[in-house]
Structure formats: C-alpha cells, structure tokens
XYZ file of C-alpha atoms in Angstrom:
568
model
C -24.390 17.767 -11.813
C -24.669 19.987 -8.796
C -22.805 23.303 -9.312
C -20.950 22.834 -6.031
C -19.447 19.604 -7.324
C -18.399 21.074 -10.632
C -16.871 24.126 -9.005
C -14.816 21.991 -6.673
C -13.413 19.290 -9.017
C -9.958 20.475 -8.025
C -10.725 19.450 -4.418
C -11.785 15.970 -5.418
C -8.696 15.445 -7.537
C -6.308 16.965 -5.035
C -7.416 14.784 -2.124
C -4.962 11.856 -2.374
C -4.163 9.527 0.432
C -0.858 7.671 0.655
C -1.444 4.033 1.531
C 2.220 3.084 1.423
C 5.527 4.168 -0.052
C 4.873 4.041 -3.755
C 7.364 3.081 -6.427
C 7.414 4.092 -10.058
C 4.164 3.352 -11.849
C 2.484 2.419 -8.551
C -0.280 4.973 -8.430
C -2.465 2.124 -7.231
C -0.632 2.479 -3.905
C -2.035 5.984 -3.718
C -5.696 6.131 -2.733
C -7.483 8.709 -4.916
C -9.586 9.591 -1.879
C -11.341 12.642 -3.279
C -12.577 10.884 -6.443
C -13.646 7.839 -4.321
C -15.519 10.299 -2.078
C -17.118 11.918 -5.165
C -18.381 8.464 -6.325
C -19.870 7.813 -2.926
C -21.516 11.276 -2.948
C -23.014 10.706 -6.374
C -24.671 7.495 -5.172
C -25.691 9.127 -1.860
C -27.457 12.018 -3.732
C -29.023 9.504 -6.173
C -30.660 7.366 -3.433
C -31.852 10.491 -1.618
C -33.510 11.952 -4.701
C -31.101 14.896 -4.789
C -29.304 14.125 -8.064
C -31.933 14.956 -10.678
C -34.993 17.184 -10.588
C -38.444 15.670 -9.925
C -41.151 15.905 -12.598
C -44.687 16.440 -11.233
C -46.004 14.597 -14.286
C -44.294 11.357 -13.203
C -46.454 8.542 -11.904
C -45.627 8.427 -8.154
C -43.710 5.434 -6.733
C -46.794 4.445 -4.703
C -48.407 3.209 -7.964
C -45.699 0.670 -9.040
C -45.425 -0.433 -5.389
C -49.064 -1.452 -5.460
C -48.452 -3.272 -8.674
C -45.464 -5.099 -7.201
C -47.518 -6.100 -4.131
C -50.331 -7.435 -6.366
C -47.818 -9.315 -8.550
C -46.207 -10.936 -5.451
C -49.593 -11.968 -4.083
C -50.431 -13.654 -7.432
C -47.104 -15.500 -7.517
C -47.598 -16.740 -3.954
C -51.124 -17.903 -4.838
C -49.783 -19.726 -7.825
C -47.081 -21.398 -5.719
C -44.253 -19.709 -7.646
C -43.126 -17.640 -4.713
C -42.785 -18.538 -1.045
C -44.845 -16.432 1.345
C -42.554 -14.383 3.623
C -43.167 -13.472 7.240
C -44.549 -9.933 7.206
C -42.149 -7.303 8.401
C -43.299 -4.411 10.644
C -44.302 -1.086 9.061
C -41.517 1.491 8.632
C -41.393 3.844 11.629
C -40.371 7.458 11.443
C -37.160 6.653 13.254
C -36.151 4.219 10.498
C -36.496 6.808 7.798
C -32.870 7.951 7.203
C -33.710 11.230 5.359
C -36.572 13.149 3.855
C -37.792 11.997 0.508
C -38.799 14.187 -2.455
C -42.419 14.263 -3.457
C -43.416 11.116 -5.453
C -40.924 8.891 -3.696
C -41.762 6.174 -1.179
C -39.843 4.485 1.596
C -39.976 0.670 1.350
C -38.166 -2.257 2.865
C -36.127 -4.289 0.468
C -38.450 -7.175 1.189
C -41.178 -5.221 -0.510
C -39.364 -4.953 -3.875
C -36.920 -7.879 -4.166
C -36.576 -11.563 -3.441
C -33.249 -13.325 -3.220
C -32.162 -16.911 -3.384
C -28.716 -18.544 -3.488
C -27.151 -19.642 -6.703
C -26.083 -23.199 -7.439
C -22.957 -24.914 -6.023
C -19.996 -25.105 -8.381
C -16.458 -25.780 -7.177
C -13.281 -24.715 -9.058
C -12.681 -28.314 -9.993
C -16.153 -28.568 -11.541
C -15.676 -25.475 -13.720
C -14.786 -25.856 -17.326
C -12.373 -22.932 -17.632
C -12.385 -23.409 -21.392
C -16.005 -22.503 -21.467
C -17.306 -19.028 -22.392
C -19.880 -18.666 -19.635
C -18.771 -16.395 -16.738
C -19.169 -17.748 -13.252
C -20.254 -15.245 -10.623
C -19.365 -15.761 -6.975
C -19.101 -13.585 -3.868
C -17.257 -10.767 -5.699
C -18.144 -10.973 -9.379
C -16.588 -13.259 -11.927
C -14.536 -16.068 -10.380
C -14.041 -18.258 -13.503
C -15.702 -19.710 -16.539
C -17.924 -22.684 -17.326
C -19.829 -24.223 -20.232
C -23.260 -24.299 -18.554
C -25.656 -21.615 -17.434
C -28.201 -21.200 -14.662
C -29.030 -17.589 -15.707
C -30.271 -16.689 -19.225
C -30.855 -12.946 -18.911
C -29.057 -9.948 -17.347
C -29.446 -10.636 -13.581
C -28.580 -8.652 -10.527
C -26.266 -10.659 -8.205
C -25.384 -9.912 -4.574
C -22.253 -11.446 -2.973
C -23.374 -13.651 -0.047
C -20.146 -15.009 1.498
C -16.654 -13.701 2.041
C -14.958 -10.356 2.533
C -16.828 -8.828 -0.450
C -20.293 -10.114 0.613
C -22.827 -7.376 -0.161
C -21.010 -6.478 -3.464
C -23.445 -5.958 -6.374
C -23.011 -7.049 -9.987
C -25.091 -7.474 -13.119
C -24.527 -10.620 -15.230
C -24.541 -10.672 -19.050
C -27.294 -12.615 -20.829
C -25.790 -15.960 -19.917
C -24.036 -16.766 -16.670
C -23.650 -19.218 -13.800
C -24.249 -17.873 -10.306
C -22.726 -19.993 -7.553
C -24.101 -20.476 -4.000
C -21.607 -17.795 -2.795
C -23.973 -15.213 -4.212
C -27.684 -14.331 -4.291
C -29.824 -14.147 -7.429
C -32.147 -11.163 -7.162
C -35.752 -11.346 -8.394
C -37.919 -8.260 -8.831
C -40.694 -6.807 -10.990
C -38.980 -5.651 -14.082
C -42.049 -3.803 -15.309
C -42.006 -1.641 -12.204
C -38.294 -1.305 -11.239
C -35.517 -0.493 -13.665
C -32.700 -3.040 -13.420
C -29.966 -0.458 -13.735
C -31.524 1.750 -11.033
C -31.840 -1.236 -8.692
C -28.138 -1.895 -9.284
C -27.184 1.655 -8.298
C -29.624 1.654 -5.396
C -28.122 -1.460 -3.901
C -24.585 -0.215 -4.600
C -25.465 2.941 -2.615
C -26.923 0.858 0.284
C -24.696 -0.751 2.797
C -25.958 -4.347 2.506
C -23.075 -5.580 4.704
C -23.833 -3.201 7.548
C -25.217 -5.905 9.851
C -23.011 -8.814 8.850
C -21.422 -10.851 11.653
C -17.842 -9.801 12.426
C -16.560 -13.359 11.797
C -13.604 -14.810 9.984
C -16.078 -15.627 7.145
C -18.485 -12.719 6.694
C -21.909 -13.706 5.404
C -25.202 -11.932 4.746
C -28.684 -13.398 4.357
C -32.257 -12.453 3.540
C -32.887 -11.959 7.253
C -30.353 -9.099 7.127
C -31.171 -7.707 3.685
C -34.953 -7.735 3.689
C -35.529 -5.277 6.567
C -33.307 -2.534 5.074
C -35.205 0.630 4.299
C -34.622 2.415 0.959
C -36.291 5.180 -1.024
C -38.002 4.249 -4.302
C -38.534 6.988 -6.951
C -41.116 7.052 -9.768
C -40.193 4.684 -12.603
C -39.561 7.553 -15.045
C -37.248 9.173 -12.514
C -35.363 5.938 -12.038
C -34.332 6.140 -15.756
C -33.248 9.779 -15.362
C -31.219 8.924 -12.261
C -29.414 6.031 -14.092
C -28.613 8.293 -16.992
C -27.133 10.980 -14.654
C -25.240 8.473 -12.488
C -23.716 6.846 -15.546
C -22.681 10.242 -16.876
C -21.086 11.270 -13.595
C -19.376 7.911 -13.025
C -17.881 8.259 -16.527
C -16.578 11.642 -15.485
C -15.094 10.019 -12.339
C -13.414 7.332 -14.546
C -11.882 10.090 -16.657
C -10.702 12.019 -13.621
C -9.220 8.868 -12.155
C -7.436 8.000 -15.386
C -6.046 11.522 -15.782
C -4.973 11.611 -12.096
C -3.201 8.222 -12.398
C -1.437 9.396 -15.545
C -0.353 12.660 -13.840
C 0.966 10.753 -10.839
C 2.940 8.329 -12.968
C 4.272 11.125 -15.197
C 5.356 13.068 -12.085
C 7.096 10.043 -10.696
C 8.908 9.314 -13.915
C 9.971 12.960 -14.254
C 11.382 13.056 -10.709
C 13.200 9.750 -11.109
C 14.697 10.754 -14.453
C 15.967 14.039 -13.136
C 17.411 12.485 -10.020
C 18.938 9.658 -12.038
C 20.542 12.292 -14.231
C 22.065 13.774 -11.102
C 23.642 10.526 -9.989
C 24.805 9.665 -13.522
C 26.306 13.045 -14.259
C 29.501 12.602 -16.275
C 31.409 15.439 -14.686
C 31.055 18.377 -12.258
C 29.660 20.649 -14.979
C 26.967 18.152 -15.968
C 26.161 17.661 -12.288
C 25.743 21.422 -11.651
C 23.589 21.915 -14.746
C 21.261 19.018 -13.721
C 21.023 20.292 -10.150
C 20.184 23.779 -11.458
C 17.209 22.340 -13.354
C 15.990 20.484 -10.269
C 16.473 23.474 -7.998
C 14.550 25.754 -10.350
C 11.466 23.483 -10.152
C 12.001 22.084 -6.629
C 8.542 23.087 -5.317
C 6.839 21.507 -8.291
C 8.864 18.273 -8.287
C 8.872 17.419 -4.626
C 5.235 17.509 -3.729
C 4.594 13.904 -2.732
C 5.930 11.527 -0.116
C 7.189 9.292 -2.907
C 9.223 12.086 -4.497
C 10.765 12.914 -1.122
C 11.666 9.245 -0.613
C 13.272 9.309 -4.074
C 15.208 12.456 -3.049
C 16.384 10.752 0.141
C 17.619 7.761 -1.828
C 19.426 10.090 -4.249
C 21.173 11.843 -1.328
C 22.421 8.428 -0.115
C 23.526 7.486 -3.629
C 25.423 10.776 -4.069
C 26.982 10.202 -0.645
C 28.393 6.757 -1.532
C 29.565 7.988 -4.947
C 31.522 10.881 -3.375
C 29.345 13.556 -4.948
C 27.666 14.952 -1.887
C 30.491 16.917 -0.281
C 33.679 18.404 -1.652
C 36.894 16.474 -1.372
C 39.693 18.003 0.655
C 43.179 17.324 -0.761
C 44.549 17.570 2.771
C 42.583 14.450 3.870
C 44.509 11.266 4.362
C 43.421 9.113 1.362
C 41.378 5.971 1.798
C 44.295 3.862 0.364
C 46.294 4.792 3.517
C 43.282 4.004 5.693
C 43.021 0.524 4.093
C 46.690 -0.069 4.771
C 46.149 0.778 8.418
C 43.226 -1.646 8.580
C 45.388 -4.386 7.029
C 48.105 -3.689 9.581
C 45.603 -3.771 12.421
C 44.267 -7.144 11.254
C 47.795 -8.526 11.076
C 48.408 -7.302 14.603
C 45.222 -9.020 15.869
C 46.207 -12.277 14.079
C 49.615 -12.166 15.667
C 48.110 -11.497 19.081
C 45.831 -14.516 18.611
C 42.637 -12.398 18.795
C 41.384 -13.275 15.346
C 42.097 -16.059 12.886
C 44.026 -15.414 9.739
C 41.605 -14.825 6.900
C 41.537 -16.233 3.454
C 42.485 -13.442 1.115
C 39.484 -11.724 -0.426
C 39.161 -11.861 -4.218
C 40.985 -8.938 -5.933
C 38.776 -6.264 -7.534
C 38.991 -6.201 -11.295
C 38.518 -2.899 -13.136
C 35.401 -4.148 -14.921
C 33.761 -4.899 -11.522
C 33.784 -1.308 -10.375
C 30.247 0.096 -10.982
C 31.307 3.793 -11.055
C 34.344 5.972 -10.830
C 35.321 7.169 -7.402
C 36.744 10.612 -6.570
C 40.397 11.192 -5.907
C 41.237 9.915 -2.408
C 38.536 7.162 -2.333
C 39.127 3.424 -2.785
C 37.146 0.248 -3.409
C 37.343 -2.762 -1.083
C 35.367 -5.882 -0.296
C 32.787 -5.338 2.482
C 34.362 -7.893 4.831
C 37.720 -5.983 4.728
C 36.276 -3.160 6.824
C 34.491 -5.445 9.346
C 35.923 -6.043 12.850
C 36.879 -9.713 12.582
C 36.646 -10.107 16.378
C 32.863 -9.885 15.624
C 32.580 -11.299 12.028
C 29.461 -10.968 9.953
C 27.405 -14.029 10.859
C 23.817 -15.343 11.116
C 22.003 -15.409 14.426
C 20.296 -18.204 16.438
C 18.003 -20.761 14.891
C 15.685 -21.280 17.929
C 13.782 -24.527 18.260
C 10.508 -24.592 20.244
C 8.852 -21.836 22.231
C 10.427 -18.758 23.714
C 10.857 -18.508 27.509
C 9.750 -15.895 30.018
C 13.059 -15.764 31.950
C 15.966 -15.801 29.600
C 18.110 -13.834 27.185
C 16.500 -11.024 25.057
C 16.100 -12.224 21.468
C 16.231 -9.619 18.664
C 14.086 -10.382 15.577
C 13.435 -8.536 12.290
C 10.341 -6.878 13.792
C 12.562 -5.266 16.434
C 14.628 -3.392 13.783
C 13.947 0.269 13.212
C 16.800 2.380 11.961
C 15.036 5.591 13.204
C 14.100 4.161 16.630
C 16.882 2.047 18.179
C 15.210 2.054 21.614
C 12.710 -0.709 20.929
C 12.727 -3.472 23.586
C 12.773 -7.032 22.173
C 9.705 -8.921 23.347
C 10.981 -12.509 22.955
C 13.583 -14.338 25.005
C 15.600 -17.537 24.550
C 16.958 -19.838 27.236
C 20.397 -19.294 28.615
C 21.337 -22.761 27.424
C 20.583 -21.905 23.764
C 22.281 -18.503 24.069
C 25.432 -20.194 25.365
C 25.774 -22.088 22.059
C 25.744 -18.816 20.097
C 28.269 -16.579 21.828
C 29.496 -15.354 18.459
C 26.299 -13.366 17.827
C 25.819 -12.092 21.348
C 25.463 -8.294 21.139
C 27.833 -5.857 22.779
C 26.075 -2.578 21.798
C 26.695 -0.286 18.864
C 26.571 -2.872 16.068
C 24.536 -2.710 12.901
C 21.946 -5.487 12.368
C 20.622 -6.336 8.908
C 17.783 -8.663 7.844
C 18.966 -11.506 5.585
C 15.631 -13.350 5.257
C 12.379 -11.914 4.026
C 12.802 -8.156 4.430
C 16.343 -8.264 3.069
C 18.362 -5.162 3.739
C 16.193 -3.873 6.619
C 18.555 -2.201 9.104
C 18.716 -1.460 12.822
C 21.284 -0.096 15.281
C 22.011 -1.879 18.577
C 21.508 0.395 21.588
C 23.526 -0.156 24.732
C 20.401 -1.492 26.415
C 20.605 -4.618 24.108
C 24.046 -5.555 25.393
C 24.035 -9.309 26.088
C 21.014 -10.040 23.828
C 21.200 -12.380 20.950
C 19.825 -12.223 17.343
C 17.555 -14.394 15.272
C 18.681 -16.515 12.352
C 17.020 -14.003 9.984
C 19.528 -11.281 11.020
C 23.246 -10.772 10.678
C 25.457 -8.680 12.911
C 27.795 -6.130 11.288
C 30.461 -4.341 13.303
C 32.801 -2.045 11.326
C 36.447 -1.898 12.278
C 37.446 1.133 14.359
C 38.990 2.909 11.384
C 35.497 3.265 9.722
C 32.789 5.642 10.892
C 29.792 3.419 11.784
C 27.235 5.924 10.604
C 29.039 6.239 7.266
C 28.721 2.435 6.837
C 25.021 2.739 7.687
C 24.563 5.208 4.899
C 26.317 2.867 2.453
C 24.094 -0.051 3.560
C 20.945 2.093 3.090
C 21.954 3.217 -0.438
C 20.300 1.765 -3.454
C 23.689 0.701 -4.802
C 24.288 -1.515 -1.786
C 20.695 -2.665 -1.305
C 20.457 -3.750 -4.951
C 23.827 -5.567 -4.647
C 22.571 -7.463 -1.608
C 19.048 -8.242 -2.731
C 19.902 -9.141 -6.322
C 17.585 -11.879 -7.689
C 16.348 -12.930 -4.232
C 13.146 -10.837 -4.791
C 11.899 -13.645 -7.074
C 12.163 -16.283 -4.349
C 9.185 -17.260 -2.194
C 11.319 -16.571 0.917
C 14.196 -14.247 -0.101
C 17.407 -15.210 1.690
C 20.704 -13.404 1.632
C 23.954 -15.414 1.819
C 26.509 -13.971 4.249
C 29.211 -14.882 1.694
C 27.601 -12.417 -0.735
C 27.633 -9.733 1.947
C 31.314 -10.259 2.715
C 32.375 -10.063 -0.970
C 30.242 -7.036 -1.940
C 32.182 -4.068 -3.410
C 32.175 -1.151 -1.006
C 33.322 2.466 -1.631
C 35.471 3.966 1.117
C 36.260 7.605 1.536
C 38.956 9.258 3.722
C 37.961 9.109 7.345
C 37.644 12.927 7.619
C 35.288 12.962 4.669
C 33.215 10.191 6.157
C 32.461 12.539 9.091
C 31.582 15.352 6.645
C 29.301 13.087 4.675
C 27.431 11.846 7.767
C 26.911 15.398 8.933
C 25.604 16.584 5.491
C 23.327 13.549 5.112
C 21.826 14.201 8.599
C 21.233 17.790 7.671
C 19.558 16.962 4.341
C 17.477 14.116 5.733
C 16.098 16.458 8.421
C 15.078 18.897 5.676
C 13.424 16.079 3.766
C 11.480 14.976 6.816
C 10.304 18.546 7.388
C 9.061 18.780 3.791
C 7.365 15.402 4.086
C 5.657 16.507 7.295
C 4.304 19.656 5.492
C 3.060 17.422 2.610
C 1.244 15.188 5.107
C -0.333 18.166 6.823
C -1.449 19.499 3.395
C -2.738 16.082 2.464
C -4.717 15.809 5.699
C -6.277 19.194 4.987
C -7.239 18.144 1.423
C -8.855 14.980 2.691
C -10.789 16.892 5.371
C -11.930 19.442 2.743
C -13.255 16.591 0.537
C -15.149 15.223 3.590
C -16.606 18.607 4.394
C -17.588 19.212 0.799
C -19.395 15.887 0.646
C -21.298 16.602 3.864
C -22.333 20.050 2.677
C -23.430 18.697 -0.731
C -25.842 16.242 0.987
C -27.436 18.664 3.472
C -30.008 20.967 2.035
C -29.084 20.705 -1.659
C -31.455 21.069 -4.593
C -30.847 18.963 -7.741
C -30.502 20.664 -11.094
C-alpha cells in the first residue's frame, strides 16, 4: 500500500459524515466517509496502474488483446457471436490518464460482450430452492433452476442500482434485469474484470429517468486501461488485501461509535436516575472530568440536550428556593380560576380528571413540586383538540392552514403555504389560532412541536395537529420544555410507533401525568435551559466545522494520492 495512505489512516477513520440524528447502535446513520473514500481511492489507483509495481518481464497487454480479437473473429465466423458495429478508434482526448508501460487503453466492446439474463418474476421463483437469483442489484431471491453454471460476472441493467457489478457462484439464475458478461477467460482474469468494472462508472451516461437503465450502447464505448495478465493477478491480490483492511477499519470504527454512544447514554442515564444529591454530584463529576472526550459527536450533544430537558422536568436542573410559593398552591389557584370561568359561563364544567395514584408517579418530585393531569393546566377556553379535516383541494384565497410541515420549534416565523376556504374555517372556530399557542403533531411525526407566532392569528390547523394553550398560571416555555422531554414524548408516543400511521388520541394527552414546579422556579428553569441549549448548539457547531475539515482533508489526500504517485 502506498506509504501516504498508511501514514494517514487516522484521516480516513476520522472523516465521518452525519447523515441524520443517530440513535443508540445506529452507526449505519453515520457515513464513514473517509473509509468509503479510501475504498474509492484503492480502485482508482488500481485501474490507473498505480497500485502495484510493473514488472518489465510481464507479457504486455497488447498480446492478450490480439488474442481476444482473434478469438472474437473466430466466434463471429462460427456464428456463435454476433458481429458488432465497429467503434471509432480511441482518441487522445478520450484517454483519462497516462498508462504505465505494458498497459493498453481499450473500449469495453473490445474485451467484453453482454446479454440480458432470462425473465423470472417473483411469483415464478421457487424460494425454497437453493439457487440464488441475481437481478439489478445482486441476489433478489432463490429458485430451483439455473441459467448459469460457472462463476459469472453480472452487471445490473435496470433500476436505481443499474451498473452495479456482482460475481455469481457456480450455479445461479440471472434475470433480465441484469447483464451476463462474456469475455476471454484465458486473457482476462475474472476477479480483475470485477474490480475494473467496479472502479468504472458504468452508470455515468444513464438516462435521468424514473427507471434508470443502461445498455450495451452505453457500456461498450467506455474506455478503460488493461494491464498485462500477470499484473492483473497482482492487482487483485493487493486490492483484496486493502479491501480487507478497509473492512477491519469499518468494523472497528462502527464498534467504537457504538461503544461511545452506549458510554454517553449510560453516564447521562445515571445522572437522571441518581438516587440523591450526593449520587448526582458524583456522577456529574465523572462526566465533567471527561467532557471533551464524551461529547465529540452530534449524537452525544443531542443526548446531552435531552438529558438537560429530563433534569429540568424532574426538578434536578436548578436549586429549589424554599421561599417560592409551592406548586400545590398554584394548582389551587388554577382550580379557583376554572371555577370562576365556569360560573361566568365562559367554559363548561369539566368531568373530574382521574385521581393520581402513588404507583402511577414515575419518579419522586422535589419539595414544592406537584403532579397533575396535563389537561388541568390547559386554558379550557381553548381546549386541546384536533384541527380541520379538509376535503378536496386547497384554495388560493382563503384562511391560512397550518400543517405538520409548517412546524419548527426553532423557527416559528414560517409562513403556511396552504389555505382553506372561509366556509370550511367557519365550521372549525374552536381550532382557530389566536397567537402564542403550542402546536403538536398527533399523526405521523407524533410529538413534533411548534409555536404559533402572532402572524398566524386567524389561521386554522390540520387534523394531524392539536392546539395546546396553557392556563395563565403556567409559563408557556416551561410547558414546551416538558413536552420536548423524553419523559413526555415517550408517554405520548407509547406503542403508536408500531402502527403503519401512528396516531395520538387527544384523550391520552389530556390524562398524561405532568410535573409542575412553583411558578418562580419555572422561570429559572427556562432561563437555565436556554443558557445550556445555547452552549450545546455552540459545541455542535464546532463539531460540524471540525467534521467538515476532516471530510475536506480526506478529499485532498485522495486527490494527492492519485496525482503523481508511484506504486510500491
């Protein structure tokens, strides 16, 4: 392997790209970009003749090419091969790079012939059979018959993965979604041809259609470099060796990522589950001592954010003040206010909410806090309710209509794109927005939240949303933190994740247990969470900057390795 690649293995393994927020054990959501780049570089060097040293004693590629041409001419004469329309000679402009001595540029038409496999639908397959069926992207099923009786190189013909390359076992069935590749096995090493085609973009000129497809007309003109037969074997041995190294690096990296995720989650879990203040302080001391090692990924920062929210709703984020008016008094004021509104005819008298049994309480609250049902702290002039189920198309001139896609807890200034007619809106006055409410998704992306800006006043909401307006005795942003916490999200989502279309019943929302702190502490909690979330976002921004630098470094290293390198 080239010394530059060995010296910089740390660069290849450090270049990791985040595809999405990853959960525990989900290293597959992280793109091991550097190792992927290293694999591409290995193939690039292989097809350029820069991976292994040339041997002047090797028979040059021009000799087997003459043998291949003679063999093709004989097969055409015997009627075993169809004569192809001659392709133009390779021009200097078509030669993508300079070849080593002994190599030859050739069009793929000069060394391979392809033909489609045989049709075989899923219904026709005998899945109990032992014969693998190869389609557009490798094995698609099993059968009890074969149309291939030796290891065969197969190229995907149709679909997103058209151009993918596979080698069959001794016995296989190749469908008409793939090409069977024929070539002179005495003059071209099968395994080298596999890596050569893997390192060649066979899909480069496919049509940008809903159903990508490639054909001989696209494949045959492609120009590739062919090494001497002996060097083909040396290249395959080196590529296999280096790909095994990449496999090991990938496995080790995935294990490291998962181990890191488990360590972070366990430590943060120990923090939220601390039995007492001493246990909490001891756990936090361990985390703080290794903070720079633990919180090095976007996932770990997301876990930290969720822990901050969990500590907030458990009353462990800020110190309690014995001078604060306790939540029990606050709940009595809420009950009195509701009674006043009922008496004034502004709200209907509610059915009593179920009492909270001791064994229902998921954790112990600090002194001054209290449990209640979620609906108890909602302004009943604007009860929790679903939005509008709109039939037909949306209108151009009507009432703004807020959907799940319009929700962004970090950006409440989005303008809803859809509108409903005034006639439909008139039927759903109960969910017409006044500004300042919380919106939550109850279908599909359950628990997704958004805040209603003043600019949405008068708009209405979709059936997939519910409107939440806390009573005036509760700090709205404190309720938002509760709704964002894992405790509340898990309580809402429950078993709905297993449904094809998860749906949250408003009755479940209303009856969910909710921790309430003194009002003064609610303000302190919101301020502390805002402060800590800002710090988390700053750390995440630095991680992304470092990640971008690592990705760029991997790209630069790959470019430098290809230009002007000498194989060893």
